[in-house]
Short mmCIF file of C-alpha atoms in Angstrom, two decimals:
data_model
loop_
_atom_site.label_atom_id
_atom_site.label_comp_id
_atom_site.label_asym_id
_atom_site.label_seq_id
_atom_site.Cartn_x
_atom_site.Cartn_y
_atom_site.Cartn_z
CA MET N 1 -28.49 99.03 -37.54
CA ALA N 2 -25.02 97.49 -37.23
CA ASP N 3 -24.64 93.73 -37.11
CA ALA N 4 -21.53 93.62 -34.91
CA GLU N 5 -19.04 95.50 -32.76
CA LEU N 6 -15.39 95.97 -33.68
CA THR N 7 -13.02 97.00 -30.93
CA ILE N 8 -10.14 99.04 -32.31
CA SER N 9 -7.40 101.38 -31.17
CA SER N 10 -5.86 104.53 -32.60
CA LYS N 11 -6.56 104.98 -36.30
CA THR N 12 -3.31 106.93 -36.56
CA TYR N 13 -0.99 104.29 -35.14
CA SER N 14 -2.64 100.87 -34.90
CA SER N 15 -1.93 98.79 -37.99
CA TRP N 16 -3.79 95.76 -36.61
CA SER N 17 -6.93 97.81 -36.02
CA LEU N 18 -6.73 99.00 -39.62
CA ARG N 19 -6.48 95.45 -40.91
CA GLY N 20 -9.47 94.24 -38.89
CA TRP N 21 -11.56 97.20 -39.98
CA LEU N 22 -10.69 96.75 -43.66
CA LEU N 23 -11.65 93.08 -43.51
CA CYS N 24 -15.05 93.84 -41.99
CA ARG N 25 -15.75 96.49 -44.60
CA MET N 26 -14.59 94.22 -47.43
CA ALA N 27 -16.89 91.45 -46.20
CA GLY N 28 -19.82 93.85 -46.01
CA LEU N 29 -20.33 93.37 -42.27
CA LYS N 30 -21.73 96.49 -40.62
CA VAL N 31 -19.96 97.19 -37.35
CA VAL N 32 -20.16 99.64 -34.51
CA GLU N 33 -16.65 100.82 -33.70
CA LYS N 34 -15.62 100.65 -30.06
CA THR N 35 -12.35 102.50 -29.46
CA ILE N 36 -10.09 101.63 -26.55
CA ALA N 37 -8.69 104.67 -24.81
CA LEU N 38 -5.06 105.45 -25.60
CA ASP N 39 -4.28 105.63 -21.88
CA ASP N 40 -5.18 101.96 -21.43
CA PRO N 41 -1.87 100.34 -20.31
CA GLU N 42 -2.18 97.27 -22.56
CA ASN N 43 -3.18 99.38 -25.51
CA ARG N 44 -0.22 101.72 -25.04
CA ALA N 45 2.12 98.75 -24.73
CA GLU N 46 0.91 97.38 -28.05
CA LEU N 47 1.17 100.73 -29.81
CA LEU N 48 4.66 101.30 -28.46
CA LEU N 49 5.66 97.84 -29.73
CA LEU N 50 6.50 96.68 -26.20
CA SER N 51 4.13 93.72 -26.13
CA PRO N 52 1.46 91.99 -28.18
CA SER N 53 -2.15 92.62 -27.23
CA VAL N 54 -5.37 90.72 -27.76
CA LEU N 55 -7.41 93.85 -27.11
CA VAL N 56 -7.55 94.94 -30.73
CA PRO N 57 -8.91 94.25 -33.14
CA ARG N 58 -11.72 92.22 -31.63
CA LEU N 59 -14.90 91.39 -33.51
CA THR N 60 -18.03 90.60 -31.51
CA HIS N 61 -20.78 89.12 -33.61
CA GLU N 62 -23.78 86.95 -32.71
CA ALA N 63 -22.24 85.77 -29.41
CA ALA N 64 -18.87 85.09 -31.05
CA SER N 65 -15.80 87.02 -29.89
CA VAL N 66 -12.99 86.86 -32.42
CA TRP N 67 -9.59 88.46 -31.94
CA ASP N 68 -6.39 88.22 -33.98
CA THR N 69 -6.61 89.66 -37.46
CA LEU N 70 -6.25 86.42 -39.39
CA ALA N 71 -8.85 84.75 -37.17
CA ILE N 72 -11.20 87.61 -38.06
CA ALA N 73 -10.40 87.08 -41.74
CA GLU N 74 -11.22 83.38 -41.55
CA TYR N 75 -14.38 84.02 -39.55
CA LEU N 76 -15.61 86.54 -42.11
CA HIS N 77 -14.72 84.18 -44.97
CA GLU N 78 -16.88 81.48 -43.37
CA LEU N 79 -19.78 83.90 -43.00
CA TYR N 80 -19.43 85.58 -46.39
CA PRO N 81 -17.72 83.12 -48.77
CA HIS N 82 -18.83 85.12 -51.80
CA ALA N 83 -17.37 88.42 -50.57
CA GLY N 84 -14.07 87.65 -52.29
CA LEU N 85 -11.83 87.94 -49.26
CA TYR N 86 -9.79 85.07 -50.68
CA PRO N 87 -9.28 84.11 -54.34
CA GLU N 88 -11.69 81.52 -55.72
CA GLU N 89 -8.98 79.30 -57.19
CA ARG N 90 -7.43 76.85 -54.72
CA ILE N 91 -3.75 77.49 -55.51
CA ALA N 92 -4.18 81.26 -55.45
CA ARG N 93 -6.15 80.98 -52.22
CA ALA N 94 -3.35 79.00 -50.60
CA HIS N 95 -0.85 81.58 -51.83
CA CYS N 96 -2.96 84.40 -50.40
CA ARG N 97 -3.17 82.68 -47.02
CA SER N 98 0.59 82.11 -47.02
CA VAL N 99 1.63 85.71 -47.69
CA SER N 100 -1.01 86.98 -45.28
CA GLY N 101 0.36 84.69 -42.60
CA GLU N 102 3.90 85.88 -43.31
CA ILE N 103 3.04 89.53 -42.72
CA HIS N 104 1.05 88.51 -39.65
CA SER N 105 3.93 86.72 -37.94
CA GLY N 106 7.07 88.37 -39.31
CA PHE N 107 8.84 91.59 -40.26
CA ILE N 108 9.57 92.62 -36.68
CA ASN N 109 12.47 94.86 -37.71
CA LEU N 110 10.23 96.77 -40.10
CA ARG N 111 7.56 97.25 -37.45
CA SER N 112 10.02 98.70 -34.94
CA ALA N 113 12.02 100.82 -37.40
CA LEU N 114 9.04 102.27 -39.26
CA PRO N 115 6.02 102.45 -36.93
CA MET N 116 2.73 103.36 -38.54
CA ASN N 117 1.88 107.04 -38.25
CA LEU N 118 -0.72 108.34 -40.68
CA LYS N 119 -0.29 111.99 -39.69
CA VAL N 120 3.28 112.52 -40.90
CA ARG N 121 5.33 112.28 -44.09
CA HIS N 122 9.13 112.23 -44.21
CA ASP N 123 11.06 113.30 -47.30
CA LYS N 124 13.99 111.20 -46.12
CA PHE N 125 14.30 108.70 -43.30
CA PRO N 126 17.20 106.39 -42.32
CA VAL N 127 16.37 102.69 -42.53
CA PHE N 128 18.66 100.30 -40.65
CA SER N 129 19.93 97.09 -42.25
CA GLY N 130 17.54 94.70 -40.49
CA ALA N 131 14.53 96.59 -41.77
CA LYS N 132 16.02 96.67 -45.28
CA GLN N 133 15.94 92.88 -45.36
CA ASP N 134 12.25 92.97 -44.45
CA ILE N 135 11.59 95.55 -47.17
CA GLU N 136 13.35 93.38 -49.74
CA ARG N 137 11.24 90.37 -48.76
CA ILE N 138 8.02 92.38 -48.96
CA GLU N 139 8.94 93.64 -52.41
CA GLU N 140 9.67 90.06 -53.43
CA ILE N 141 6.18 89.01 -52.29
CA TRP N 142 4.53 91.92 -54.07
CA THR N 143 6.46 91.33 -57.29
CA GLU N 144 5.55 87.65 -57.38
CA CYS N 145 1.87 88.33 -56.68
CA LEU N 146 1.48 91.23 -59.09
CA ASN N 147 3.28 89.40 -61.89
CA THR N 148 1.43 86.13 -61.30
CA TYR N 149 -2.11 87.49 -60.93
CA GLY N 150 -1.87 90.61 -63.06
CA GLY N 151 -2.72 93.29 -60.48
CA PRO N 152 -3.70 95.90 -59.67
CA TRP N 153 -4.31 94.13 -56.34
CA LEU N 154 -1.99 91.41 -55.12
CA PHE N 155 -4.34 88.65 -56.29
CA GLY N 156 -5.90 90.21 -59.31
CA GLU N 157 -8.76 92.58 -59.96
CA ARG N 158 -10.22 92.81 -56.46
CA ALA N 159 -8.77 93.41 -53.02
CA SER N 160 -8.17 90.34 -50.88
CA VAL N 161 -7.11 89.52 -47.33
CA ALA N 162 -3.52 89.98 -48.48
CA ASP N 163 -4.18 93.58 -49.51
CA ALA N 164 -5.75 94.30 -46.13
CA MET N 165 -2.76 92.76 -44.39
CA PHE N 166 -0.24 94.76 -46.45
CA ALA N 167 -2.17 98.06 -46.42
CA PRO N 168 -0.38 99.33 -43.28
CA VAL N 169 2.95 98.33 -44.84
CA ALA N 170 2.19 100.42 -47.91
CA GLN N 171 1.41 103.32 -45.60
CA ARG N 172 4.72 102.87 -43.78
CA PHE N 173 6.60 102.95 -47.07
CA LEU N 174 4.82 106.16 -48.06
CA THR N 175 5.27 107.77 -44.63
CA TYR N 176 9.01 107.17 -44.53
CA ALA N 177 9.73 107.68 -48.26
CA VAL N 178 11.17 104.17 -48.61
CA ALA N 179 12.96 103.65 -51.93
CA LEU N 180 11.06 101.01 -53.89
CA SER N 181 10.88 99.55 -57.37
CA ALA N 182 8.47 101.28 -59.75
CA GLN N 183 6.07 98.35 -59.46
CA SER N 184 6.08 98.38 -55.65
CA ALA N 185 5.70 102.16 -55.55
CA ALA N 186 2.72 101.93 -57.89
CA TYR N 187 1.13 99.31 -55.64
CA CYS N 188 1.64 101.55 -52.59
CA ASN N 189 -0.10 104.41 -54.37
CA TRP N 190 -2.91 102.12 -55.50
CA SER N 191 -3.43 100.94 -51.93
CA ASN N 192 -3.29 104.52 -50.67
CA ASP N 193 -6.00 105.57 -53.15
CA TRP N 194 -8.28 102.71 -52.09
CA GLU N 195 -11.63 104.21 -51.08
CA LEU N 196 -11.63 102.33 -47.77
CA MET N 197 -8.07 103.43 -47.04
CA ARG N 198 -8.93 107.07 -47.72
CA GLU N 199 -11.87 106.80 -45.32
CA TRP N 200 -9.62 105.44 -42.56
CA ILE N 201 -6.89 108.04 -43.18
CA ASP N 202 -9.38 110.90 -43.10
CA ALA N 203 -10.67 109.64 -39.74
CA ALA N 204 -7.10 109.28 -38.44
CA ARG N 205 -6.32 112.89 -39.31
CA ARG N 206 -9.32 114.03 -37.26
CA GLU N 207 -8.24 111.91 -34.32
CA LYS N 208 -6.87 113.66 -31.25
CA ASP N 209 -3.19 112.86 -30.79
CA GLU N 210 -2.52 111.73 -27.22
CA VAL N 211 0.43 109.35 -27.49
CA GLU N 212 3.46 111.59 -27.18
CA GLU N 213 5.91 108.68 -26.98
CA LEU N 214 5.02 107.66 -30.51
CA GLU N 215 6.59 110.83 -31.85
CA VAL N 216 9.99 109.37 -30.96
CA GLU N 217 11.87 107.95 -33.92
CA PHE N 218 12.78 104.37 -33.12
#
């Protein structure tokens, strides 16, 4: 019997849905997945990067309705403080919150240039200059975290909120064959091999593809 309901969107395209789902699974909260139809106007607008949406992900649990991925992360951390969503040490925890917030609010050029699509792989893909700056900043974050906390996850030996937040980014880099440092490439592969990530990808590949506009390269 599930404890909660998680409203999500396309598993192929929706990076925010992926983040919310990963966080729930990491916390150990059992959820029933409620999927919004791809023909919902607000949902399509979000997927096509035309507007933000509060539709997904949305966690409903014991009369609480929580939307926004970081709000879900904080809510789950309050409920399950021993689940390890954030590092135990105060400085590392502050660092984790900071980099998670940065991916949450920034990297617009990367989002628009390299939209998430878990059903394709490109051997070569042009990346415009604005997105390259975002990629450089993300690699800087990953390098600092992996060197400081020793890996294989960004904050040490177990996955944290930061890894959930960057999981769709790792998928983008793999999808579009983005040139990365050896360390960043290894982290992408580690994230891709994550048991939870493989479960999501397998479900995405079984998903019916109904959003034709998302096949456009933009």
